[in-house]
Every structure is written in structure tokens, then in C-alpha cells.
């Protein structure tokens, strides 16, 4: 069995790789509990496997949001040249380098789009 070389994000159903439809955070925003903050793929929370992303959806996302999201694989064609953070993480993953958990966290310095 080969080593895992893929990375995943959580994408809102109906979203695309080029949209700001990737899960970054959730919590209270503007008085609304359990709102979800979305960003582009480059600044979203990253997962090391499809199973890890699905488990996060099942256990951490607000109940109302679980059916609205799915794990999405990060592909080189989606990130090459335009998303250096993800290209670098894919390179590390493909070469068997362990990725520190803090590099998988969403970018805290980006403005998120909040929805409920």
C-alpha cells in the first residue's frame, strides 16, 4: 500500500475550486450562532485524508451544516502557480515529509465570508 499523497479541504456543496466556498472556521458572527466562515482553497483548513475531513464534518461542524459540505481533494491543476501554500504542502506530502499541524490551520489573517 502506497503512502497517502493527497490533501483535502471541506467544500460547500455546489462550490468550486475557484470560489470562496471552502471551510475555514465556524462560530458566532454578527449575533448568529454556528455561522460558518468560508475562504478560498488557499486559506481554508487542510486535512491529510478524505476520512479525516469527513470525520471533521460529522463531529465538529454544526448539525445544520453537515449535509451541506463534503471533502474535496486538492489537485495540482487547481493550485499550480496560483496557490503557493498548497503547492508547497502537496510537494511535502508527495515526498513523505510529515506536515506540522499548524500548517494545516486556516489563514487567520484573511477576511472570511460568513454564512448560515
PDB file of C-alpha atoms in Angstrom:
ATOM      1  CA  UNK A   1       0.000   0.000   0.000  1.00  0.00           C
ATOM      2  CA  UNK A   2       1.468   3.378  -1.038  1.00  0.00           C
ATOM      3  CA  UNK A   3       1.667   6.376   1.192  1.00  0.00           C
ATOM      4  CA  UNK A   4      -1.067   8.989   1.113  1.00  0.00           C
ATOM      5  CA  UNK A   5      -0.096  11.882  -1.149  1.00  0.00           C
ATOM      6  CA  UNK A   6      -3.340  13.828  -1.294  1.00  0.00           C
ATOM      7  CA  UNK A   7      -4.642  16.746   0.709  1.00  0.00           C
ATOM      8  CA  UNK A   8      -8.278  17.695   1.251  1.00  0.00           C
ATOM      9  CA  UNK A   9     -10.445  20.671   2.162  1.00  0.00           C
ATOM     10  CA  UNK A  10     -14.099  20.885   3.134  1.00  0.00           C
ATOM     11  CA  UNK A  11     -16.142  22.444   0.348  1.00  0.00           C
ATOM     12  CA  UNK A  12     -19.701  23.736   0.454  1.00  0.00           C
ATOM     13  CA  UNK A  13     -21.968  21.729  -1.856  1.00  0.00           C
ATOM     14  CA  UNK A  14     -22.268  23.494  -5.190  1.00  0.00           C
ATOM     15  CA  UNK A  15     -18.969  25.320  -4.706  1.00  0.00           C
ATOM     16  CA  UNK A  16     -15.955  25.068  -6.975  1.00  0.00           C
ATOM     17  CA  UNK A  17     -12.194  25.043  -6.522  1.00  0.00           C
ATOM     18  CA  UNK A  18     -12.012  28.684  -7.611  1.00  0.00           C
ATOM     19  CA  UNK A  19     -14.701  30.072  -5.293  1.00  0.00           C
ATOM     20  CA  UNK A  20     -14.659  31.164  -1.658  1.00  0.00           C
ATOM     21  CA  UNK A  21     -16.648  28.067  -0.706  1.00  0.00           C
ATOM     22  CA  UNK A  22     -14.057  26.302   1.444  1.00  0.00           C
ATOM     23  CA  UNK A  23     -14.495  25.823   5.197  1.00  0.00           C
ATOM     24  CA  UNK A  24     -12.158  27.897   7.348  1.00  0.00           C
ATOM     25  CA  UNK A  25     -13.910  28.307  10.715  1.00  0.00           C
ATOM     26  CA  UNK A  26     -17.249  28.375  12.488  1.00  0.00           C
ATOM     27  CA  UNK A  27     -18.687  30.121  15.490  1.00  0.00           C
ATOM     28  CA  UNK A  28     -20.796  33.128  16.361  1.00  0.00           C
ATOM     29  CA  UNK A  29     -20.721  36.003  13.895  1.00  0.00           C
ATOM     30  CA  UNK A  30     -22.983  39.034  13.942  1.00  0.00           C
ATOM     31  CA  UNK A  31     -25.139  37.529  16.682  1.00  0.00           C
ATOM     32  CA  UNK A  32     -25.727  34.375  14.642  1.00  0.00           C
ATOM     33  CA  UNK A  33     -24.632  31.169  16.382  1.00  0.00           C
ATOM     34  CA  UNK A  34     -22.961  28.404  14.395  1.00  0.00           C
ATOM     35  CA  UNK A  35     -22.226  30.536  11.347  1.00  0.00           C
ATOM     36  CA  UNK A  36     -19.545  29.177   9.016  1.00  0.00           C
ATOM     37  CA  UNK A  37     -16.646  31.231   7.716  1.00  0.00           C
ATOM     38  CA  UNK A  38     -15.580  30.431   4.167  1.00  0.00           C
ATOM     39  CA  UNK A  39     -12.474  31.363   2.245  1.00  0.00           C
ATOM     40  CA  UNK A  40     -10.692  30.364  -0.927  1.00  0.00           C
ATOM     41  CA  UNK A  41      -8.967  26.996  -1.090  1.00  0.00           C
ATOM     42  CA  UNK A  42      -5.532  28.513  -0.347  1.00  0.00           C
ATOM     43  CA  UNK A  43      -6.641  29.852   3.040  1.00  0.00           C
ATOM     44  CA  UNK A  44      -9.001  27.055   4.125  1.00  0.00           C
ATOM     45  CA  UNK A  45      -8.436  24.396   6.787  1.00  0.00           C
ATOM     46  CA  UNK A  46      -6.475  21.479   5.267  1.00  0.00           C
ATOM     47  CA  UNK A  47      -6.889  17.763   6.034  1.00  0.00           C
ATOM     48  CA  UNK A  48      -4.463  14.912   5.404  1.00  0.00           C
ATOM     49  CA  UNK A  49      -7.128  12.427   4.247  1.00  0.00           C
ATOM     50  CA  UNK A  50     -10.701  12.257   2.966  1.00  0.00           C
ATOM     51  CA  UNK A  51     -11.619  10.296   6.101  1.00  0.00           C
ATOM     52  CA  UNK A  52     -10.172  12.982   8.369  1.00  0.00           C
ATOM     53  CA  UNK A  53     -12.155  15.694   6.557  1.00  0.00           C
ATOM     54  CA  UNK A  54     -15.367  13.636   6.706  1.00  0.00           C
ATOM     55  CA  UNK A  55     -14.876  12.938  10.418  1.00  0.00           C
ATOM     56  CA  UNK A  56     -14.473  16.690  10.992  1.00  0.00           C
ATOM     57  CA  UNK A  57     -17.728  17.329   9.116  1.00  0.00           C
ATOM     58  CA  UNK A  58     -19.515  14.628  11.133  1.00  0.00           C
ATOM     59  CA  UNK A  59     -18.201  15.632  14.549  1.00  0.00           C
ATOM     60  CA  UNK A  60     -17.268  19.317  14.518  1.00  0.00           C
ATOM     61  CA  UNK A  61     -19.439  21.191  12.027  1.00  0.00           C
ATOM     62  CA  UNK A  62     -22.794  22.437  13.311  1.00  0.00           C
ATOM     63  CA  UNK A  63     -25.529  19.865  12.714  1.00  0.00           C
ATOM     64  CA  UNK A  64     -27.343  22.082  10.190  1.00  0.00           C
ATOM     65  CA  UNK A  65     -24.187  22.252   8.052  1.00  0.00           C
ATOM     66  CA  UNK A  66     -23.218  18.583   7.854  1.00  0.00           C
ATOM     67  CA  UNK A  67     -25.288  17.743   4.779  1.00  0.00           C
ATOM     68  CA  UNK A  68     -24.204  20.993   3.097  1.00  0.00           C
ATOM     69  CA  UNK A  69     -20.478  20.128   2.931  1.00  0.00           C
ATOM     70  CA  UNK A  70     -18.200  17.433   1.556  1.00  0.00           C
ATOM     71  CA  UNK A  71     -14.474  16.617   1.460  1.00  0.00           C
ATOM     72  CA  UNK A  72     -12.777  17.811  -1.732  1.00  0.00           C
ATOM     73  CA  UNK A  73      -9.374  16.696  -2.950  1.00  0.00           C
ATOM     74  CA  UNK A  74      -6.777  19.370  -3.644  1.00  0.00           C
ATOM     75  CA  UNK A  75      -5.383  18.719  -7.114  1.00  0.00           C
ATOM     76  CA  UNK A  76      -2.188  20.117  -8.617  1.00  0.00           C
ATOM     77  CA  UNK A  77      -4.100  21.535 -11.568  1.00  0.00           C
ATOM     78  CA  UNK A  78      -6.212  23.604  -9.157  1.00  0.00           C
ATOM     79  CA  UNK A  79      -3.269  25.052  -7.260  1.00  0.00           C
ATOM     80  CA  UNK A  80      -0.202  25.056  -9.511  1.00  0.00           C
ATOM     81  CA  UNK A  81       1.391  28.505  -9.667  1.00  0.00           C
ATOM     82  CA  UNK A  82      -1.595  30.357  -8.182  1.00  0.00           C
ATOM     83  CA  UNK A  83      -1.648  28.865  -4.675  1.00  0.00           C
ATOM     84  CA  UNK A  84       1.930  28.561  -3.389  1.00  0.00           C
ATOM     85  CA  UNK A  85       0.942  27.407   0.108  1.00  0.00           C
ATOM     86  CA  UNK A  86      -0.999  24.434  -1.229  1.00  0.00           C
ATOM     87  CA  UNK A  87       1.595  23.629  -3.890  1.00  0.00           C
ATOM     88  CA  UNK A  88       4.230  23.504  -1.154  1.00  0.00           C
ATOM     89  CA  UNK A  89       2.105  21.294   1.093  1.00  0.00           C
ATOM     90  CA  UNK A  90       1.405  18.896  -1.795  1.00  0.00           C
ATOM     91  CA  UNK A  91       5.137  18.745  -2.566  1.00  0.00           C
ATOM     92  CA  UNK A  92       5.932  17.903   1.070  1.00  0.00           C
ATOM     93  CA  UNK A  93       3.178  15.278   1.167  1.00  0.00           C
ATOM     94  CA  UNK A  94       4.312  13.619  -2.065  1.00  0.00           C
ATOM     95  CA  UNK A  95       7.866  13.396  -0.738  1.00  0.00           C
ATOM     96  CA  UNK A  96       6.877  11.767   2.541  1.00  0.00           C
ATOM     97  CA  UNK A  97       7.626  14.790   4.726  1.00  0.00           C
ATOM     98  CA  UNK A  98       5.451  15.000   7.837  1.00  0.00           C
ATOM     99  CA  UNK A  99       3.424  18.215   7.761  1.00  0.00           C
ATOM    100  CA  UNK A 100       3.202  20.037  11.112  1.00  0.00           C
ATOM    101  CA  UNK A 101      -0.438  20.518  12.252  1.00  0.00           C
ATOM    102  CA  UNK A 102      -0.100  24.305  12.409  1.00  0.00           C
ATOM    103  CA  UNK A 103       0.454  24.394   8.635  1.00  0.00           C
ATOM    104  CA  UNK A 104      -2.974  22.787   8.148  1.00  0.00           C
ATOM    105  CA  UNK A 105      -4.822  25.528  10.016  1.00  0.00           C
ATOM    106  CA  UNK A 106      -6.745  28.159   8.041  1.00  0.00           C
ATOM    107  CA  UNK A 107      -5.090  31.516   7.434  1.00  0.00           C
ATOM    108  CA  UNK A 108      -6.130  33.680  10.391  1.00  0.00           C
ATOM    109  CA  UNK A 109      -5.249  36.926   8.595  1.00  0.00           C
ATOM    110  CA  UNK A 110      -7.838  36.645   5.836  1.00  0.00           C
ATOM    111  CA  UNK A 111     -11.321  38.082   5.788  1.00  0.00           C
ATOM    112  CA  UNK A 112     -13.879  35.262   5.798  1.00  0.00           C
ATOM    113  CA  UNK A 113     -17.282  35.148   4.155  1.00  0.00           C
ATOM    114  CA  UNK A 114     -19.759  34.117   6.869  1.00  0.00           C
ATOM    115  CA  UNK A 115     -22.964  32.237   6.044  1.00  0.00           C
ATOM    116  CA  UNK A 116     -25.711  30.419   7.861  1.00  0.00           C
TER     117      UNK A 116
END
